[in-house]
Coordinates of C-alpha atoms in Angstrom, one line a residue:
M531 CA -10.3 0.4 34.8
S532 CA -13.0 1.4 32.9
Y533 CA -12.6 3.7 29.5
D534 CA -13.9 6.0 27.1
L535 CA -12.5 4.0 24.3
I536 CA -10.2 0.8 23.5
V537 CA -8.9 0.3 20.1
I538 CA -8.6 -3.1 19.5
G539 CA -5.4 -3.5 16.6
T540 CA -2.3 -0.9 17.0
G541 CA -1.6 -1.0 13.3
P542 CA -1.5 2.9 11.6
G543 CA -5.1 2.8 12.0
G544 CA -5.3 1.7 15.7
Y545 CA -2.4 3.7 17.3
V546 CA -3.6 6.7 15.7
C547 CA -6.7 6.9 16.6
A548 CA -5.8 6.0 19.7
I549 CA -3.6 9.1 20.1
R550 CA -5.6 11.9 18.8
A551 CA -8.4 10.0 21.2
A552 CA -6.1 10.3 24.3
Q553 CA -5.0 14.4 23.2
L554 CA -8.6 14.8 23.1
G555 CA -8.8 14.0 26.7
M556 CA -10.3 10.6 26.5
K557 CA -9.1 7.6 29.2
V558 CA -8.1 5.4 26.0
A559 CA -6.8 1.8 26.0
V560 CA -5.1 -0.4 23.3
V561 CA -5.4 -3.7 22.9
E562 CA -2.7 -5.8 20.2
K563 CA -2.2 -9.7 20.3
R564 CA 1.7 -9.1 18.8
A565 CA 4.4 -8.6 21.0
T566 CA 5.2 -5.4 19.1
H567 CA 3.0 -2.4 17.9
G568 CA 2.1 -1.1 14.4
G569 CA 0.2 -3.9 12.8
T570 CA 1.4 -5.6 9.4
C571 CA 2.2 -2.3 8.0
L572 CA 5.1 -1.6 10.7
N573 CA 6.2 -5.5 11.5
V574 CA 5.7 -6.7 7.9
G575 CA 4.6 -5.0 5.6
C576 CA 5.0 -1.4 4.3
I577 CA 8.0 -0.7 6.4
P578 CA 10.9 -3.6 6.0
S579 CA 9.4 -3.8 2.0
K580 CA 10.6 0.0 1.8
A581 CA 13.8 -0.6 3.4
L582 CA 14.1 -3.5 0.8
L583 CA 13.0 -1.4 -2.3
H584 CA 15.8 1.3 -1.0
A585 CA 18.5 -1.3 -0.5
S586 CA 17.9 -3.2 -3.5
E587 CA 17.6 -0.2 -5.6
A588 CA 21.1 1.4 -4.0
Y589 CA 22.6 -1.9 -4.8
A590 CA 21.6 -2.4 -8.7
E591 CA 22.4 1.4 -9.3
A592 CA 26.2 0.3 -7.8
G593 CA 26.3 -2.1 -9.9
H594 CA 24.7 -0.7 -13.2
G595 CA 24.3 3.1 -12.9
F596 CA 27.3 4.1 -10.9
A597 CA 29.7 3.5 -13.8
A598 CA 28.0 6.5 -16.4
M599 CA 28.3 8.6 -13.5
G600 CA 32.3 8.6 -13.4
I601 CA 31.8 6.2 -10.1
K602 CA 33.5 3.1 -10.2
V603 CA 32.3 0.3 -7.7
K604 CA 31.7 -3.5 -8.1
P605 CA 28.6 -4.0 -5.4
E606 CA 28.7 -7.3 -3.7
L607 CA 25.5 -8.4 -2.1
D608 CA 25.6 -9.2 1.5
L609 CA 22.1 -10.5 2.2
A610 CA 22.2 -11.1 5.8
T611 CA 22.9 -7.8 6.3
M612 CA 20.5 -6.1 4.0
L613 CA 17.7 -8.0 6.1
A614 CA 19.7 -6.7 9.3
F615 CA 19.3 -3.3 7.8
K616 CA 15.6 -4.0 7.5
D617 CA 14.8 -5.4 10.9
Q618 CA 16.5 -2.5 12.3
G619 CA 14.1 0.6 10.6
V620 CA 11.3 -2.0 11.3
K621 CA 12.6 -1.8 15.1
G622 CA 12.8 1.7 14.9
N623 CA 9.8 2.6 14.2
V624 CA 8.0 0.1 16.4
D625 CA 9.8 1.5 19.2
G626 CA 8.3 4.8 18.5
V627 CA 4.6 3.8 18.4
E628 CA 5.5 2.4 22.0
F629 CA 6.7 5.6 22.9
L630 CA 4.2 7.3 21.5
L631 CA 1.5 5.4 23.2
N632 CA 3.2 5.9 26.8
K633 CA 3.8 9.3 26.6
N634 CA 0.2 10.0 25.7
K635 CA -0.7 8.2 28.8
I636 CA -2.6 5.1 26.5
D637 CA -2.7 1.7 28.4
A638 CA -1.7 -1.2 26.1
V639 CA -2.4 -4.5 27.0
Q640 CA -1.2 -7.2 25.1
G641 CA -3.2 -10.3 24.0
T642 CA -5.9 -11.0 21.4
G643 CA -8.7 -9.0 22.2
R644 CA -12.9 -10.1 21.6
I645 CA -15.6 -8.0 22.4
A646 CA -17.8 -10.0 25.0
A647 CA -20.5 -7.4 24.8
P648 CA -20.8 -3.4 24.1
G649 CA -18.9 -1.8 26.4
K650 CA -16.9 -4.9 27.5
V651 CA -13.5 -6.2 25.5
E652 CA -12.1 -9.5 26.5
V653 CA -8.4 -10.0 26.1
T654 CA -6.8 -13.5 25.9
G655 CA -2.8 -13.1 27.3
T656 CA -0.2 -15.0 26.1
D657 CA -0.1 -16.9 29.1
G658 CA -3.7 -18.0 28.3
K659 CA -5.0 -16.1 31.3
K660 CA -8.3 -13.7 30.4
Q661 CA -9.7 -10.3 31.8
T662 CA -12.2 -8.3 31.1
L663 CA -12.3 -4.1 30.4
E664 CA -14.8 -2.2 30.3
T665 CA -15.6 0.8 28.2
K666 CA -18.0 3.1 26.4
A667 CA -16.6 2.9 23.0
I668 CA -15.2 0.0 21.0
A669 CA -12.9 0.7 17.6
I670 CA -12.0 -2.4 15.2
A671 CA -8.9 -1.7 13.6
T672 CA -7.6 -5.4 13.7
G673 CA -6.2 -4.3 9.7
S674 CA -6.3 -7.1 7.2
E675 CA -4.2 -10.8 6.3
V676 CA -3.0 -12.5 3.3
A677 CA -5.4 -13.3 0.9
S678 CA -5.1 -17.3 0.0
V679 CA -5.1 -19.5 -3.0
P680 CA -7.5 -22.4 -3.0
G681 CA -5.2 -25.7 -2.8
I682 CA -2.0 -23.7 -2.6
V683 CA -0.7 -24.3 1.1
I684 CA 1.9 -21.4 2.2
D685 CA 4.8 -22.4 4.4
E686 CA 7.1 -19.3 4.2
K687 CA 9.7 -21.6 3.0
R688 CA 9.3 -21.9 -0.8
I689 CA 5.3 -21.0 -1.0
L690 CA 5.8 -17.3 0.8
S691 CA 3.0 -14.9 1.5
S692 CA 4.5 -11.2 1.6
T693 CA 5.7 -11.7 5.3
G694 CA 8.3 -14.9 4.2
A695 CA 9.2 -13.0 0.8
L696 CA 10.9 -10.2 3.0
S697 CA 13.1 -12.7 4.9
L698 CA 14.1 -15.3 2.6
P699 CA 17.5 -16.4 3.3
S700 CA 18.9 -16.8 0.6
V701 CA 18.0 -15.5 -3.2
P702 CA 16.2 -17.5 -5.3
K703 CA 17.4 -18.5 -9.1
R704 CA 13.6 -18.0 -10.1
L705 CA 10.6 -16.6 -8.5
V706 CA 7.4 -17.1 -9.4
V707 CA 4.7 -14.4 -8.0
I708 CA 1.2 -15.0 -8.2
G709 CA -0.7 -11.6 -8.3
A710 CA 0.2 -8.2 -10.3
G711 CA -0.8 -5.9 -7.6
Y712 CA 1.2 -3.6 -5.8
I713 CA 2.8 -6.3 -3.3
G714 CA 3.5 -8.8 -6.0
L715 CA 5.3 -5.7 -8.5
E716 CA 7.0 -4.3 -5.2
L717 CA 8.6 -7.7 -3.9
G718 CA 8.8 -9.0 -7.3
S719 CA 10.9 -5.9 -8.0
V720 CA 13.3 -6.5 -4.7
W721 CA 14.2 -9.8 -5.9
S722 CA 14.9 -9.3 -9.2
R723 CA 17.1 -6.7 -8.7
L724 CA 18.9 -8.9 -6.1
G725 CA 19.3 -11.6 -9.0
S726 CA 16.4 -13.9 -9.1
A727 CA 14.4 -14.7 -12.3
V728 CA 10.9 -13.4 -11.9
T729 CA 7.8 -14.3 -13.2
V730 CA 4.6 -12.6 -12.8
V731 CA 1.6 -14.5 -13.2
E732 CA -1.6 -12.5 -13.4
M733 CA -5.3 -13.8 -13.8
L734 CA -6.8 -10.3 -15.2
D735 CA -5.2 -9.3 -18.8
R736 CA -3.0 -6.4 -17.2
V737 CA -1.1 -4.9 -14.2
A738 CA -1.7 -3.2 -11.4
P739 CA -5.8 -3.3 -11.0
G740 CA -7.5 -0.4 -10.0
L741 CA -4.8 1.8 -11.5
D742 CA -5.3 4.2 -14.5
G743 CA -5.0 1.9 -18.2
E744 CA -2.1 4.2 -19.9
V745 CA 0.3 4.0 -16.6
A746 CA -0.6 0.2 -16.1
K747 CA 1.1 -0.6 -19.6
Q748 CA 3.9 1.9 -19.1
L749 CA 4.6 0.4 -15.6
Q750 CA 4.6 -3.1 -17.2
R751 CA 6.8 -2.0 -19.9
V752 CA 9.5 -0.3 -17.5
L753 CA 9.5 -3.1 -15.6
A754 CA 9.7 -5.8 -18.5
K755 CA 12.7 -4.0 -19.4
Q756 CA 14.2 -4.5 -15.9
G757 CA 14.0 -8.1 -16.6
L758 CA 10.7 -9.0 -15.3
A759 CA 8.7 -11.7 -17.1
F760 CA 4.8 -11.5 -17.3
K761 CA 2.4 -14.1 -17.8
L762 CA -1.1 -12.5 -17.9
G763 CA -4.5 -13.5 -18.1
T764 CA -3.2 -16.6 -16.6
K765 CA -4.5 -18.8 -13.5
V766 CA -2.4 -20.9 -11.5
M767 CA -4.4 -24.1 -11.2
N768 CA -1.6 -26.1 -8.6
V769 CA 1.8 -25.8 -7.2
D770 CA 3.1 -29.3 -6.7
A771 CA 6.2 -29.1 -4.1
K772 CA 7.3 -32.7 -4.1
D773 CA 10.2 -32.2 -6.0
K774 CA 13.8 -29.8 -5.0
S775 CA 12.0 -27.5 -7.9
L776 CA 8.4 -26.0 -7.5
T777 CA 6.2 -27.0 -10.4
L778 CA 3.0 -24.6 -11.3
T779 CA 0.5 -25.6 -13.5
L780 CA -0.9 -22.4 -15.3
E781 CA -4.1 -22.4 -16.9
P782 CA -5.6 -19.5 -19.4
A783 CA -7.8 -17.3 -17.5
K784 CA -10.1 -18.1 -20.2
G785 CA -9.7 -21.4 -20.7
G786 CA -7.6 -23.3 -22.9
K787 CA -4.6 -25.8 -22.5
S788 CA -2.6 -25.9 -19.3
E789 CA 1.3 -25.5 -19.1
T790 CA 3.6 -25.9 -16.5
L791 CA 6.1 -23.6 -15.3
E792 CA 9.0 -24.6 -12.6
C793 CA 11.1 -22.1 -10.2
D794 CA 12.5 -22.4 -6.6
A795 CA 10.2 -20.5 -4.9
V796 CA 6.7 -19.1 -5.2
L797 CA 5.5 -15.8 -3.6
V798 CA 1.2 -15.5 -3.5
A799 CA 0.1 -12.0 -3.4
V800 CA -3.6 -12.2 -4.5
G801 CA -4.6 -9.3 -2.1
R802 CA -5.5 -9.2 1.2
V803 CA -8.8 -9.8 3.2
P804 CA -10.0 -8.1 6.2
N805 CA -8.5 -9.7 9.7
T806 CA -12.1 -10.2 11.5
Q807 CA -12.1 -13.6 13.1
G808 CA -12.2 -14.5 16.8
L809 CA -13.7 -10.9 17.2
G810 CA -17.1 -12.4 18.3
L811 CA -19.1 -10.4 15.3
P812 CA -21.4 -13.0 14.4
E813 CA -22.4 -13.4 18.2
L814 CA -22.9 -9.7 18.8
G815 CA -24.9 -9.6 15.6
V816 CA -21.9 -6.8 14.0
R817 CA -23.4 -7.0 10.3
C818 CA -20.5 -7.6 7.3
D819 CA -20.7 -7.2 3.7
N820 CA -20.8 -10.0 1.1
R821 CA -16.1 -9.7 0.9
G822 CA -16.2 -10.0 5.1
R823 CA -16.1 -6.1 5.6
I824 CA -17.6 -4.5 8.7
A825 CA -20.5 -2.3 7.3
V826 CA -20.3 1.2 8.9
G827 CA -22.0 4.5 8.1
A828 CA -20.6 7.6 8.2
T829 CA -20.0 8.0 11.8
F830 CA -17.5 4.6 11.5
A831 CA -20.6 3.1 13.6
T832 CA -21.2 -0.7 13.2
S833 CA -24.8 -1.8 13.5
V834 CA -24.4 -2.3 17.2
P835 CA -24.2 0.8 19.5
G836 CA -20.7 1.6 20.7
I837 CA -18.7 -0.9 18.6
Y838 CA -17.0 1.0 15.8
A839 CA -14.4 -0.1 13.1
I840 CA -11.8 1.4 10.9
G841 CA -9.1 0.5 8.3
D842 CA -8.9 -2.6 6.6
V843 CA -11.9 -4.1 8.0
I844 CA -14.4 -1.8 6.2
K845 CA -14.8 -0.8 3.2
G846 CA -12.1 1.4 0.5
P847 CA -8.6 0.9 -0.2
M848 CA -6.4 -0.8 2.7
L849 CA -4.1 1.6 2.7
A850 CA -1.9 2.6 6.1
H851 CA -2.6 6.4 5.5
K852 CA -6.3 5.9 4.5
A853 CA -6.6 4.1 7.8
E854 CA -4.6 6.9 10.2
E855 CA -7.5 9.3 8.3
E856 CA -10.5 7.4 9.6
G857 CA -8.8 7.1 13.3
V858 CA -8.0 11.0 13.6
A859 CA -12.2 11.3 12.0
L860 CA -13.4 8.2 14.6
A861 CA -11.8 9.8 17.4
E862 CA -12.8 13.6 17.2
I863 CA -16.6 12.0 15.8
L864 CA -17.0 10.5 19.7
A865 CA -15.2 13.7 21.0
G866 CA -18.1 15.6 19.4
Q867 CA -16.1 17.4 17.0
A868 CA -16.6 17.4 12.8
G869 CA -14.4 13.8 12.2
H870 CA -14.1 13.6 8.6
V871 CA -12.6 11.8 5.4
N872 CA -12.3 13.0 1.9
Y873 CA -12.3 9.3 0.2
D874 CA -11.8 11.3 -3.3
A875 CA -8.6 12.9 -2.2
I876 CA -6.7 9.6 -0.6
P877 CA -3.2 8.9 -2.6
S878 CA -1.9 5.2 -3.3
V879 CA 1.5 4.8 -4.2
I880 CA 3.1 1.6 -5.8
Y881 CA 7.1 1.8 -4.6
T882 CA 8.5 0.2 -7.9
A883 CA 11.5 2.0 -9.5
P884 CA 9.7 4.1 -11.2
E885 CA 7.2 4.8 -8.6
V886 CA 3.5 4.8 -9.5
A887 CA 1.4 7.4 -7.6
S888 CA -2.3 8.2 -8.2
V889 CA -5.2 10.1 -6.3
G890 CA -8.7 10.4 -7.8
K891 CA -10.6 9.2 -11.2
T892 CA -8.7 7.3 -13.8
E893 CA -9.7 7.7 -17.3
E894 CA -11.5 4.4 -17.4
E895 CA -13.5 5.6 -14.3
L896 CA -14.6 9.0 -15.6
K897 CA -15.6 7.3 -19.1
E898 CA -17.3 5.2 -17.4
A899 CA -19.5 7.8 -15.6
G900 CA -20.2 9.8 -18.1
I901 CA -17.9 12.9 -17.2
A902 CA -16.4 15.2 -19.6
Y903 CA -12.7 15.5 -18.9
R904 CA -9.8 17.2 -20.7
T905 CA -6.3 15.5 -20.3
G906 CA -3.1 16.8 -19.7
K907 CA 0.4 15.1 -20.0
F908 CA 4.5 15.9 -19.5
P909 CA 6.7 12.7 -19.9
F910 CA 9.8 13.1 -17.7
T911 CA 12.0 13.1 -20.4
A912 CA 11.6 16.2 -21.1
N913 CA 12.2 17.7 -17.7
G914 CA 15.6 19.5 -16.5
R915 CA 15.9 17.4 -13.5
A916 CA 15.0 14.0 -14.4
K917 CA 17.5 14.4 -17.7
V918 CA 20.9 15.2 -15.1
N919 CA 19.5 12.5 -12.7
R920 CA 18.7 10.2 -15.4
T921 CA 15.4 9.4 -14.4
T922 CA 13.5 9.9 -17.5
E923 CA 11.2 7.0 -17.3
G924 CA 7.4 7.9 -17.1
F925 CA 4.9 11.1 -17.1
V926 CA 2.3 13.2 -15.1
K927 CA -1.2 12.6 -16.8
I928 CA -3.5 15.5 -15.3
L929 CA -7.5 14.8 -15.6
A930 CA -9.8 18.1 -15.4
E931 CA -13.5 18.3 -15.6
E932 CA -14.2 19.9 -19.1
A933 CA -16.8 22.2 -17.9
T934 CA -15.2 23.6 -14.5
D935 CA -11.6 22.5 -14.9
R936 CA -11.7 21.5 -11.6
V937 CA -8.8 18.5 -11.5
L938 CA -10.8 15.2 -10.9
G939 CA -7.4 12.6 -10.8
V940 CA -3.8 12.8 -11.2
H941 CA -1.2 10.2 -12.4
I942 CA 2.4 9.9 -12.0
I943 CA 4.6 7.3 -13.2
G944 CA 8.3 8.5 -12.2
A945 CA 10.9 8.9 -9.8
D946 CA 9.3 9.9 -6.5
A947 CA 6.0 9.9 -7.7
G948 CA 5.2 9.2 -4.2
T949 CA 6.1 12.3 -2.6
M950 CA 5.1 14.3 -5.9
I951 CA 1.4 13.1 -5.5
A952 CA 1.1 15.2 -1.9
E953 CA 0.7 18.6 -4.3
A954 CA -1.9 17.5 -6.7
V955 CA -3.5 15.9 -3.3
V956 CA -4.0 19.3 -1.6
L957 CA -5.0 20.7 -4.5
M958 CA -7.9 18.6 -5.4
E959 CA -8.9 18.9 -1.1
F960 CA -9.4 22.7 -1.9
G961 CA -11.7 21.9 -5.3
G962 CA -8.3 23.3 -7.4
S963 CA -8.4 23.6 -11.2
S964 CA -5.9 22.7 -13.7
E965 CA -5.3 26.5 -14.5
D966 CA -4.5 27.0 -10.3
L967 CA -2.1 24.0 -11.0
A968 CA -0.6 25.6 -13.9
R969 CA -0.3 29.3 -12.1
I970 CA 1.8 28.0 -8.9
C971 CA 5.2 28.7 -9.2
H972 CA 7.2 25.6 -9.1
A973 CA 11.0 25.4 -8.3
H974 CA 13.7 24.7 -10.6
P975 CA 15.3 22.2 -11.2
T976 CA 12.8 19.9 -10.0
L977 CA 10.7 16.7 -10.8
N978 CA 7.9 18.9 -9.8
E979 CA 8.0 20.9 -12.6
A980 CA 6.4 17.8 -14.8
I981 CA 3.1 18.2 -12.4
K982 CA 3.2 22.0 -13.8
E983 CA 3.7 21.2 -17.5
A984 CA 0.8 18.7 -17.8
A985 CA -1.6 21.2 -15.6
L986 CA -0.2 23.7 -18.7
A987 CA -0.8 20.9 -21.2
V988 CA -4.7 20.2 -19.8
D989 CA -5.1 24.2 -22.0
K990 CA -2.2 23.0 -24.7
R991 CA -0.1 25.5 -23.5
A992 CA 2.9 23.5 -22.2
I993 CA 6.0 25.7 -22.2
H994 CA 9.2 22.6 -22.6
M995 CA 6.9 20.4 -24.8

């Protein structure tokens, strides 16, 4: 059978691309090497980590916050049941993707895909048998995999990737997280709340690289208050796993005297790399950049006609929603429509407690670009709902172009920031100004009022400060 489109990979980018293409009348097949659809995100990434974040936050709140609200309980951790709760959530989501593929009459082929030639995808099944599918277009949506640290072997027992850290059978007494990006901070927070003494080691001199600097400092302060320890500007040279305890050898990133650190488990969370091995790209002449990402043009076309790529395998933030938008855009382009992604309005969220959400430029980026801007800030300590909810950590910061008042960036650290950022994304998508945002009526009492007040603060006229 011949197809209009074959998508390799059914993570958020792949399955969304396939569904949109089917909606537009194309005959579509997907190739997936996992037993379940949804990619890293649904199986061992976004979804299971959020389940554990939610459960561990509830456990911590029951233990430390309920009494102040007149609720007397003494929580007891049942880790096996918590992990089962996580797995149940994952199953519901991956089953949902399978349902959607069936509903849209998309052929799902299980096995490892390799592009034999333009228009030909060879699939090797779990039984080793091969079949070749023919198609007009191929979309590579194979996502990313865990980046490794030279000399550190991940065994998923004591030296873990994010996958292993989602399924630890017991709470380690001491956990070292290598890397202070969003994955390390989120999973470090989970195990800290459940009773582990967590130390985060980061080679750079700050947490959450890429985040607005002021927000990153506040996030580190809050997490340190919650019990996480930080060793910044520090490299992990070696992990000795010979004894019952693991021994890490650390060195200052800028050089200096080494030290050792003992722990019971190590989480390697130094980022992710494009998952392009085994696709046959070098043989086909598909061009990649110096970071292993597939080079594409404005229409997601690779250097080989008929082959396209989206999501984590191409340039840009490795975010599920970015991949989804690219999947929709690609399907529409293949159908002759004007598919497009606005990369200036893609939000990013760190699901710690409090959450951190950003869209657009940071202050550092605006300064580097020489763009004159004004800043409006409003703290949650002055927000009525945050006060009664006891979620006063954090603030909203809005960056607006000085000459035009157009909003160029919004940064929130606070409870439910990941939901609140949506109104900033909508505003920026339509080229809105801080004045526009300040004039919009916000319901009271809500956390969102802090966004309105920050917009008012750009013009130095916040009401509640």
